[in-house]
Amino acid sequence: MYWFNGKLIESETIQLPINEPGLLFGATIFTTLRVYEKSLDKRLTHWEAHQQRLISSVKSLGFQQPSWQNIRRGTEILINNYPIIRITLFPDGKEWITGRLIPFSDLTNKQKYGVKVTLAKPEQYRSLPFHKTGNYLAPWLAKNNALKQDAQEAILTDAAGNWLETTTGNLWGWCDECWFTPPLSTGILPGIMREKIINWLQNHQYHVKEQPFTSELVQRFKALAYTNCVVEILPIHQVIHPVVKLQYDPRHDSFKKLRKYLLA
């Protein structure tokens, strides 16, 4: 089932006009949230932050205002069946809300032992990185290529080879008693979990730096991870690299600092 334009629809198909910009050009904006305890008001659900992300993109990209009442109503219906909700908005203001299950049947195990990732090709970069738009072909290709190499994710890079973000989340690296994450100026998504963790670390006097992930810096990291609102904090134990062997400790003590945010 899914919610579309003010109605709950029990079907595996959706009807769209053949000239729909979202269909033709990927002209949609979306946000994906994990709903804790089937409540939009739980702290880690971050409902207000997800809504603000959509509001900001609607304004910046010139979309018509959707019915925020319909969005809340449709989401509250679907969370009875799904822990993960994706809210998509079309340029004309229509909302499309879908639900799915937690990714990875063994997510808890991967949060403990980490995942393997690849490096995407430089030309595989996200369109309009400050917004979550429906034009996700490049990340989709990068992740599919990772799966073919028995990896679970891919890291997007810039023309100089600096690491930016994964296809679905923001990067974190640990060395010199400090957590590092690439700055927004490098052209990455302002992830909600990223912002929350940065603020929490700073408020609790932990060291955190926003710095480009150059080839020199990533080789100094003792621990590496990516975050998003669905998988929370997911360690990376290996990066498939064409030149050097990059392995990281998925059970490094530094992860205790990051995970304290989830337990606050």
PDB file of C-alpha atoms in Angstrom:
ATOM      1  CA  MET A   1       0.000   0.000   0.000  1.00  0.00           C
ATOM      2  CA  TYR A   2       1.014   3.639  -0.397  1.00  0.00           C
ATOM      3  CA  TRP A   3      -0.414   7.132  -0.012  1.00  0.00           C
ATOM      4  CA  PHE A   4      -0.832   9.389  -3.030  1.00  0.00           C
ATOM      5  CA  ASN A   5      -2.424  12.813  -3.334  1.00  0.00           C
ATOM      6  CA  GLY A   6      -4.556  12.551  -0.210  1.00  0.00           C
ATOM      7  CA  LYS A   7      -5.606   8.899  -0.581  1.00  0.00           C
ATOM      8  CA  LEU A   8      -4.451   5.526   0.717  1.00  0.00           C
ATOM      9  CA  ILE A   9      -4.027   3.146  -2.225  1.00  0.00           C
ATOM     10  CA  GLU A  10      -3.631  -0.610  -1.896  1.00  0.00           C
ATOM     11  CA  SER A  11      -1.720  -1.472  -5.039  1.00  0.00           C
ATOM     12  CA  GLU A  12       1.806  -2.139  -6.320  1.00  0.00           C
ATOM     13  CA  THR A  13       1.430   0.313  -9.199  1.00  0.00           C
ATOM     14  CA  ILE A  14       0.929   4.058  -9.492  1.00  0.00           C
ATOM     15  CA  GLN A  15      -0.710   6.030 -12.292  1.00  0.00           C
ATOM     16  CA  LEU A  16       1.102   9.149 -13.489  1.00  0.00           C
ATOM     17  CA  PRO A  17       0.524  11.369 -16.550  1.00  0.00           C
ATOM     18  CA  ILE A  18       2.987  10.659 -19.368  1.00  0.00           C
ATOM     19  CA  ASN A  19       4.209  14.268 -19.148  1.00  0.00           C
ATOM     20  CA  GLU A  20       4.787  14.188 -15.371  1.00  0.00           C
ATOM     21  CA  PRO A  21       8.152  15.984 -14.722  1.00  0.00           C
ATOM     22  CA  GLY A  22       8.923  13.571 -11.911  1.00  0.00           C
ATOM     23  CA  LEU A  23       8.631  10.673 -14.352  1.00  0.00           C
ATOM     24  CA  LEU A  24      10.416  12.373 -17.252  1.00  0.00           C
ATOM     25  CA  PHE A  25      13.239  14.145 -15.416  1.00  0.00           C
ATOM     26  CA  GLY A  26      13.328  12.819 -11.863  1.00  0.00           C
ATOM     27  CA  ALA A  27      11.875  16.190 -10.827  1.00  0.00           C
ATOM     28  CA  THR A  28      10.861  15.256  -7.300  1.00  0.00           C
ATOM     29  CA  ILE A  29      12.157  15.935  -3.815  1.00  0.00           C
ATOM     30  CA  PHE A  30      12.016  13.438  -0.983  1.00  0.00           C
ATOM     31  CA  THR A  31      13.070  12.563   2.526  1.00  0.00           C
ATOM     32  CA  THR A  32      13.398   9.150   4.150  1.00  0.00           C
ATOM     33  CA  LEU A  33      12.834   8.684   7.856  1.00  0.00           C
ATOM     34  CA  ARG A  34      12.956   5.849  10.334  1.00  0.00           C
ATOM     35  CA  VAL A  35       9.997   5.908  12.687  1.00  0.00           C
ATOM     36  CA  TYR A  36      10.760   4.818  16.237  1.00  0.00           C
ATOM     37  CA  GLU A  37       8.054   3.090  18.275  1.00  0.00           C
ATOM     38  CA  LYS A  38       5.510   3.955  15.550  1.00  0.00           C
ATOM     39  CA  SER A  39       5.559   7.608  16.626  1.00  0.00           C
ATOM     40  CA  LEU A  40       6.457  10.737  14.680  1.00  0.00           C
ATOM     41  CA  ASP A  41       7.073  12.495  17.989  1.00  0.00           C
ATOM     42  CA  LYS A  42       9.936  10.280  19.211  1.00  0.00           C
ATOM     43  CA  ARG A  43      13.276  12.117  19.413  1.00  0.00           C
ATOM     44  CA  LEU A  44      15.141   9.892  16.947  1.00  0.00           C
ATOM     45  CA  THR A  45      12.326  10.005  14.369  1.00  0.00           C
ATOM     46  CA  HIS A  46      13.308  13.643  13.730  1.00  0.00           C
ATOM     47  CA  TRP A  47       9.935  14.438  12.198  1.00  0.00           C
ATOM     48  CA  GLU A  48      10.346  18.218  12.389  1.00  0.00           C
ATOM     49  CA  ALA A  49      13.790  18.070  10.767  1.00  0.00           C
ATOM     50  CA  HIS A  50      12.482  15.961   7.878  1.00  0.00           C
ATOM     51  CA  GLN A  51       9.544  18.299   7.381  1.00  0.00           C
ATOM     52  CA  GLN A  52      11.858  21.312   7.416  1.00  0.00           C
ATOM     53  CA  ARG A  53      14.066  19.626   4.794  1.00  0.00           C
ATOM     54  CA  LEU A  54      11.066  19.331   2.495  1.00  0.00           C
ATOM     55  CA  ILE A  55       9.873  22.875   3.215  1.00  0.00           C
ATOM     56  CA  SER A  56      13.323  24.258   2.399  1.00  0.00           C
ATOM     57  CA  SER A  57      13.569  22.332  -0.876  1.00  0.00           C
ATOM     58  CA  VAL A  58      10.028  23.270  -1.918  1.00  0.00           C
ATOM     59  CA  LYS A  59      10.931  26.942  -1.483  1.00  0.00           C
ATOM     60  CA  SER A  60      14.399  26.745  -3.057  1.00  0.00           C
ATOM     61  CA  LEU A  61      13.312  24.736  -6.114  1.00  0.00           C
ATOM     62  CA  GLY A  62      10.047  26.571  -6.717  1.00  0.00           C
ATOM     63  CA  PHE A  63       7.694  23.618  -6.183  1.00  0.00           C
ATOM     64  CA  GLN A  64       4.047  24.237  -5.311  1.00  0.00           C
ATOM     65  CA  GLN A  65       3.247  23.991  -1.623  1.00  0.00           C
ATOM     66  CA  PRO A  66       1.885  20.531  -0.750  1.00  0.00           C
ATOM     67  CA  SER A  67      -0.778  19.787   1.840  1.00  0.00           C
ATOM     68  CA  TRP A  68       1.294  19.305   4.987  1.00  0.00           C
ATOM     69  CA  GLN A  69      -1.855  18.017   6.682  1.00  0.00           C
ATOM     70  CA  ASN A  70      -2.172  15.262   4.068  1.00  0.00           C
ATOM     71  CA  ILE A  71       1.507  14.413   4.436  1.00  0.00           C
ATOM     72  CA  ARG A  72       1.205  13.981   8.194  1.00  0.00           C
ATOM     73  CA  ARG A  73      -2.032  12.013   7.859  1.00  0.00           C
ATOM     74  CA  GLY A  74      -0.649   9.646   5.217  1.00  0.00           C
ATOM     75  CA  THR A  75       2.550   9.088   7.162  1.00  0.00           C
ATOM     76  CA  GLU A  76       0.689   8.295  10.384  1.00  0.00           C
ATOM     77  CA  ILE A  77      -1.352   5.659   8.552  1.00  0.00           C
ATOM     78  CA  LEU A  78       1.653   3.948   6.954  1.00  0.00           C
ATOM     79  CA  ILE A  79       3.784   3.813  10.108  1.00  0.00           C
ATOM     80  CA  ASN A  80       1.412   1.181  11.455  1.00  0.00           C
ATOM     81  CA  ASN A  81       2.857  -1.187   8.835  1.00  0.00           C
ATOM     82  CA  TYR A  82       6.326   0.123   8.009  1.00  0.00           C
ATOM     83  CA  PRO A  83       9.287   1.368  10.091  1.00  0.00           C
ATOM     84  CA  ILE A  84      10.807   3.278   7.158  1.00  0.00           C
ATOM     85  CA  ILE A  85       8.846   6.005   5.371  1.00  0.00           C
ATOM     86  CA  ARG A  86       9.774   7.855   2.205  1.00  0.00           C
ATOM     87  CA  ILE A  87       7.889  11.095   1.487  1.00  0.00           C
ATOM     88  CA  THR A  88       8.143  12.264  -2.121  1.00  0.00           C
ATOM     89  CA  LEU A  89       6.825  15.588  -3.430  1.00  0.00           C
ATOM     90  CA  PHE A  90       6.062  16.405  -7.057  1.00  0.00           C
ATOM     91  CA  PRO A  91       6.468  19.914  -8.572  1.00  0.00           C
ATOM     92  CA  ASP A  92       2.686  20.439  -8.589  1.00  0.00           C
ATOM     93  CA  GLY A  93       2.447  19.778  -4.837  1.00  0.00           C
ATOM     94  CA  LYS A  94       1.174  16.201  -4.911  1.00  0.00           C
ATOM     95  CA  GLU A  95       2.571  13.931  -2.196  1.00  0.00           C
ATOM     96  CA  TRP A  96       3.529  10.268  -2.592  1.00  0.00           C
ATOM     97  CA  ILE A  97       4.338   8.369   0.585  1.00  0.00           C
ATOM     98  CA  THR A  98       5.673   4.821   0.624  1.00  0.00           C
ATOM     99  CA  GLY A  99       6.870   2.460   3.346  1.00  0.00           C
ATOM    100  CA  ARG A 100       9.470  -0.274   3.534  1.00  0.00           C
ATOM    101  CA  LEU A 101      11.263  -2.495   6.002  1.00  0.00           C
ATOM    102  CA  ILE A 102      14.648  -1.938   7.646  1.00  0.00           C
ATOM    103  CA  PRO A 103      17.443  -2.472   5.069  1.00  0.00           C
ATOM    104  CA  PHE A 104      19.741  -5.414   5.657  1.00  0.00           C
ATOM    105  CA  SER A 105      18.097  -8.362   7.406  1.00  0.00           C
ATOM    106  CA  ASP A 106      21.129  -8.375   9.687  1.00  0.00           C
ATOM    107  CA  LEU A 107      21.457  -4.624  10.327  1.00  0.00           C
ATOM    108  CA  THR A 108      22.362  -5.127  13.990  1.00  0.00           C
ATOM    109  CA  ASN A 109      25.199  -7.436  12.964  1.00  0.00           C
ATOM    110  CA  LYS A 110      26.466  -4.946  10.380  1.00  0.00           C
ATOM    111  CA  GLN A 111      26.332  -2.150  12.953  1.00  0.00           C
ATOM    112  CA  LYS A 112      28.664  -4.291  15.039  1.00  0.00           C
ATOM    113  CA  TYR A 113      31.064  -5.667  12.419  1.00  0.00           C
ATOM    114  CA  GLY A 114      30.752  -3.108   9.634  1.00  0.00           C
ATOM    115  CA  VAL A 115      30.308  -3.271   5.869  1.00  0.00           C
ATOM    116  CA  LYS A 116      32.530  -3.268   2.800  1.00  0.00           C
ATOM    117  CA  VAL A 117      32.336  -0.397   0.314  1.00  0.00           C
ATOM    118  CA  THR A 118      33.730   0.567  -3.072  1.00  0.00           C
ATOM    119  CA  LEU A 119      34.765   3.893  -4.582  1.00  0.00           C
ATOM    120  CA  ALA A 120      32.436   5.283  -7.233  1.00  0.00           C
ATOM    121  CA  LYS A 121      33.665   6.661 -10.526  1.00  0.00           C
ATOM    122  CA  PRO A 122      34.297  10.458 -10.424  1.00  0.00           C
ATOM    123  CA  GLU A 123      31.516  11.067 -12.949  1.00  0.00           C
ATOM    124  CA  GLN A 124      28.994   9.391 -10.635  1.00  0.00           C
ATOM    125  CA  TYR A 125      28.031  12.387  -8.516  1.00  0.00           C
ATOM    126  CA  ARG A 126      24.684  13.475  -7.103  1.00  0.00           C
ATOM    127  CA  SER A 127      22.657  16.172  -8.820  1.00  0.00           C
ATOM    128  CA  LEU A 128      21.889  19.251  -6.662  1.00  0.00           C
ATOM    129  CA  PRO A 129      23.643  17.759  -3.615  1.00  0.00           C
ATOM    130  CA  PHE A 130      22.072  20.159  -1.091  1.00  0.00           C
ATOM    131  CA  HIS A 131      18.659  18.623  -1.845  1.00  0.00           C
ATOM    132  CA  LYS A 132      17.329  15.058  -1.982  1.00  0.00           C
ATOM    133  CA  THR A 133      15.947  14.954  -5.502  1.00  0.00           C
ATOM    134  CA  GLY A 134      14.497  12.095  -7.517  1.00  0.00           C
ATOM    135  CA  ASN A 135      17.390  12.285  -9.994  1.00  0.00           C
ATOM    136  CA  TYR A 136      19.410   9.538  -8.277  1.00  0.00           C
ATOM    137  CA  LEU A 137      20.729   7.699 -11.324  1.00  0.00           C
ATOM    138  CA  ALA A 138      24.443   8.209 -10.567  1.00  0.00           C
ATOM    139  CA  PRO A 139      24.284   6.979  -6.938  1.00  0.00           C
ATOM    140  CA  TRP A 140      22.054   4.102  -8.033  1.00  0.00           C
ATOM    141  CA  LEU A 141      24.638   3.017 -10.613  1.00  0.00           C
ATOM    142  CA  ALA A 142      27.455   3.350  -8.074  1.00  0.00           C
ATOM    143  CA  LYS A 143      25.649   1.249  -5.498  1.00  0.00           C
ATOM    144  CA  ASN A 144      24.689  -1.414  -8.042  1.00  0.00           C
ATOM    145  CA  ASN A 145      28.341  -1.662  -9.068  1.00  0.00           C
ATOM    146  CA  ALA A 146      29.273  -2.071  -5.397  1.00  0.00           C
ATOM    147  CA  LEU A 147      26.802  -4.931  -5.004  1.00  0.00           C
ATOM    148  CA  LYS A 148      28.398  -6.693  -7.976  1.00  0.00           C
ATOM    149  CA  GLN A 149      31.706  -6.581  -6.073  1.00  0.00           C
ATOM    150  CA  ASP A 150      30.170  -8.108  -2.969  1.00  0.00           C
ATOM    151  CA  ALA A 151      30.168  -4.717  -1.225  1.00  0.00           C
ATOM    152  CA  GLN A 152      27.211  -3.026   0.432  1.00  0.00           C
ATOM    153  CA  GLU A 153      27.829   0.657  -0.379  1.00  0.00           C
ATOM    154  CA  ALA A 154      29.847   3.043  -2.552  1.00  0.00           C
ATOM    155  CA  ILE A 155      31.640   6.269  -1.709  1.00  0.00           C
ATOM    156  CA  LEU A 156      31.158   9.180  -4.111  1.00  0.00           C
ATOM    157  CA  THR A 157      34.284  11.204  -4.923  1.00  0.00           C
ATOM    158  CA  ASP A 158      35.153  14.523  -6.525  1.00  0.00           C
ATOM    159  CA  ALA A 159      37.447  15.127  -9.507  1.00  0.00           C
ATOM    160  CA  ALA A 160      40.505  15.244  -7.220  1.00  0.00           C
ATOM    161  CA  GLY A 161      39.662  11.890  -5.650  1.00  0.00           C
ATOM    162  CA  ASN A 162      38.504  13.307  -2.311  1.00  0.00           C
ATOM    163  CA  TRP A 163      35.785  11.258  -0.638  1.00  0.00           C
ATOM    164  CA  LEU A 164      32.439  13.056  -0.354  1.00  0.00           C
ATOM    165  CA  GLU A 165      29.690  10.793   0.989  1.00  0.00           C
ATOM    166  CA  THR A 166      28.215   7.360   0.366  1.00  0.00           C
ATOM    167  CA  THR A 167      25.284   6.918  -1.993  1.00  0.00           C
ATOM    168  CA  THR A 168      22.938   7.042   1.018  1.00  0.00           C
ATOM    169  CA  GLY A 169      24.740   8.747   3.878  1.00  0.00           C
ATOM    170  CA  ASN A 170      27.407  11.039   5.308  1.00  0.00           C
ATOM    171  CA  LEU A 171      30.959   9.921   6.061  1.00  0.00           C
ATOM    172  CA  TRP A 172      32.824   9.950   9.386  1.00  0.00           C
ATOM    173  CA  GLY A 173      36.461   9.128  10.102  1.00  0.00           C
ATOM    174  CA  TRP A 174      38.408   8.870  13.372  1.00  0.00           C
ATOM    175  CA  CYS A 175      42.044   9.700  14.063  1.00  0.00           C
ATOM    176  CA  ASP A 176      44.073  11.915  16.401  1.00  0.00           C
ATOM    177  CA  GLU A 177      41.385  11.673  19.100  1.00  0.00           C
ATOM    178  CA  CYS A 178      38.873  13.427  16.823  1.00  0.00           C
ATOM    179  CA  TRP A 179      35.940  12.615  14.558  1.00  0.00           C
ATOM    180  CA  PHE A 180      36.140  14.096  11.052  1.00  0.00           C
ATOM    181  CA  THR A 181      33.365  14.603   8.491  1.00  0.00           C
ATOM    182  CA  PRO A 182      33.547  16.345   5.081  1.00  0.00           C
ATOM    183  CA  PRO A 183      32.273  19.966   5.085  1.00  0.00           C
ATOM    184  CA  LEU A 184      29.114  20.931   3.212  1.00  0.00           C
ATOM    185  CA  SER A 185      31.239  23.156   0.957  1.00  0.00           C
ATOM    186  CA  THR A 186      32.560  20.015  -0.765  1.00  0.00           C
ATOM    187  CA  GLY A 187      29.095  19.474  -2.251  1.00  0.00           C
ATOM    188  CA  ILE A 188      27.420  16.905  -0.009  1.00  0.00           C
ATOM    189  CA  LEU A 189      23.941  16.480   1.392  1.00  0.00           C
ATOM    190  CA  PRO A 190      23.327  18.257   4.722  1.00  0.00           C
ATOM    191  CA  GLY A 191      22.252  15.000   6.360  1.00  0.00           C
ATOM    192  CA  ILE A 192      19.896  15.222   9.309  1.00  0.00           C
ATOM    193  CA  MET A 193      21.788  12.581  11.307  1.00  0.00           C
ATOM    194  CA  ARG A 194      25.066  14.309  10.426  1.00  0.00           C
ATOM    195  CA  GLU A 195      23.832  17.646  11.794  1.00  0.00           C
ATOM    196  CA  LYS A 196      22.412  16.067  14.946  1.00  0.00           C
ATOM    197  CA  ILE A 197      25.634  14.190  15.715  1.00  0.00           C
ATOM    198  CA  ILE A 198      27.867  17.225  15.087  1.00  0.00           C
ATOM    199  CA  ASN A 199      25.764  19.322  17.463  1.00  0.00           C
ATOM    200  CA  TRP A 200      25.740  16.568  20.086  1.00  0.00           C
ATOM    201  CA  LEU A 201      29.515  16.061  19.929  1.00  0.00           C
ATOM    202  CA  GLN A 202      30.177  19.792  20.210  1.00  0.00           C
ATOM    203  CA  ASN A 203      27.721  20.238  23.079  1.00  0.00           C
ATOM    204  CA  HIS A 204      29.447  17.418  24.995  1.00  0.00           C
ATOM    205  CA  GLN A 205      32.964  18.760  24.411  1.00  0.00           C
ATOM    206  CA  TYR A 206      34.037  16.000  22.020  1.00  0.00           C
ATOM    207  CA  HIS A 207      36.411  16.949  19.208  1.00  0.00           C
ATOM    208  CA  VAL A 208      34.870  17.046  15.739  1.00  0.00           C
ATOM    209  CA  LYS A 209      36.270  18.670  12.573  1.00  0.00           C
ATOM    210  CA  GLU A 210      34.739  19.343   9.175  1.00  0.00           C
ATOM    211  CA  GLN A 211      37.581  18.695   6.747  1.00  0.00           C
ATOM    212  CA  PRO A 212      37.895  17.336   3.189  1.00  0.00           C
ATOM    213  CA  PHE A 213      38.587  13.592   3.055  1.00  0.00           C
ATOM    214  CA  THR A 214      41.802  13.696   1.031  1.00  0.00           C
ATOM    215  CA  SER A 215      43.749  10.567   0.102  1.00  0.00           C
ATOM    216  CA  GLU A 216      46.238  11.388   2.869  1.00  0.00           C
ATOM    217  CA  LEU A 217      43.588  11.842   5.569  1.00  0.00           C
ATOM    218  CA  VAL A 218      41.605   8.669   4.835  1.00  0.00           C
ATOM    219  CA  GLN A 219      44.776   6.591   5.190  1.00  0.00           C
ATOM    220  CA  ARG A 220      45.255   7.997   8.695  1.00  0.00           C
ATOM    221  CA  PHE A 221      41.798   6.999   9.905  1.00  0.00           C
ATOM    222  CA  LYS A 222      41.576   4.210  12.456  1.00  0.00           C
ATOM    223  CA  ALA A 223      37.782   3.970  12.137  1.00  0.00           C
ATOM    224  CA  LEU A 224      35.367   4.863   9.340  1.00  0.00           C
ATOM    225  CA  ALA A 225      31.561   4.964   9.164  1.00  0.00           C
ATOM    226  CA  TYR A 226      28.589   6.464   7.414  1.00  0.00           C
ATOM    227  CA  THR A 227      25.362   7.715   8.932  1.00  0.00           C
ATOM    228  CA  ASN A 228      21.799   8.328   7.885  1.00  0.00           C
ATOM    229  CA  CYS A 229      18.427   8.308   9.597  1.00  0.00           C
ATOM    230  CA  VAL A 230      17.699   4.708   8.582  1.00  0.00           C
ATOM    231  CA  VAL A 231      20.853   2.722   9.421  1.00  0.00           C
ATOM    232  CA  GLU A 232      21.905   5.197  12.150  1.00  0.00           C
ATOM    233  CA  ILE A 233      25.689   4.649  12.473  1.00  0.00           C
ATOM    234  CA  LEU A 234      27.200   1.968  10.242  1.00  0.00           C
ATOM    235  CA  PRO A 235      30.937   1.213  10.500  1.00  0.00           C
ATOM    236  CA  ILE A 236      32.945   0.508   7.351  1.00  0.00           C
ATOM    237  CA  HIS A 237      35.578  -2.194   7.759  1.00  0.00           C
ATOM    238  CA  GLN A 238      37.026  -2.143   4.227  1.00  0.00           C
ATOM    239  CA  VAL A 239      37.171   0.186   1.247  1.00  0.00           C
ATOM    240  CA  ILE A 240      37.932  -1.500  -2.071  1.00  0.00           C
ATOM    241  CA  HIS A 241      40.632   0.808  -3.420  1.00  0.00           C
ATOM    242  CA  PRO A 242      42.509   0.448  -6.731  1.00  0.00           C
ATOM    243  CA  VAL A 243      45.903   1.361  -5.249  1.00  0.00           C
ATOM    244  CA  VAL A 244      46.118   0.683  -1.501  1.00  0.00           C
ATOM    245  CA  LYS A 245      44.411  -1.710   0.889  1.00  0.00           C
ATOM    246  CA  LEU A 246      42.206   0.285   3.239  1.00  0.00           C
ATOM    247  CA  GLN A 247      40.861  -1.478   6.305  1.00  0.00           C
ATOM    248  CA  TYR A 248      39.333   0.031   9.411  1.00  0.00           C
ATOM    249  CA  ASP A 249      38.336  -1.207  12.856  1.00  0.00           C
ATOM    250  CA  PRO A 250      34.515  -1.504  13.013  1.00  0.00           C
ATOM    251  CA  ARG A 251      34.663  -2.054  16.783  1.00  0.00           C
ATOM    252  CA  HIS A 252      36.956   0.858  17.606  1.00  0.00           C
ATOM    253  CA  ASP A 253      36.308   2.492  20.991  1.00  0.00           C
ATOM    254  CA  SER A 254      35.623   5.814  19.238  1.00  0.00           C
ATOM    255  CA  PHE A 255      32.222   4.509  18.112  1.00  0.00           C
ATOM    256  CA  LYS A 256      31.076   4.712  21.715  1.00  0.00           C
ATOM    257  CA  LYS A 257      31.170   8.514  21.404  1.00  0.00           C
ATOM    258  CA  LEU A 258      28.978   8.539  18.305  1.00  0.00           C
ATOM    259  CA  ARG A 259      26.508   5.997  19.650  1.00  0.00           C
ATOM    260  CA  LYS A 260      25.999   7.986  22.843  1.00  0.00           C
ATOM    261  CA  TYR A 261      23.887  10.340  20.717  1.00  0.00           C
ATOM    262  CA  LEU A 262      21.445   7.502  20.001  1.00  0.00           C
ATOM    263  CA  LEU A 263      21.177   6.700  23.715  1.00  0.00           C
ATOM    264  CA  ALA A 264      20.824  10.284  24.953  1.00  0.00           C
TER     265      ALA A 264
END
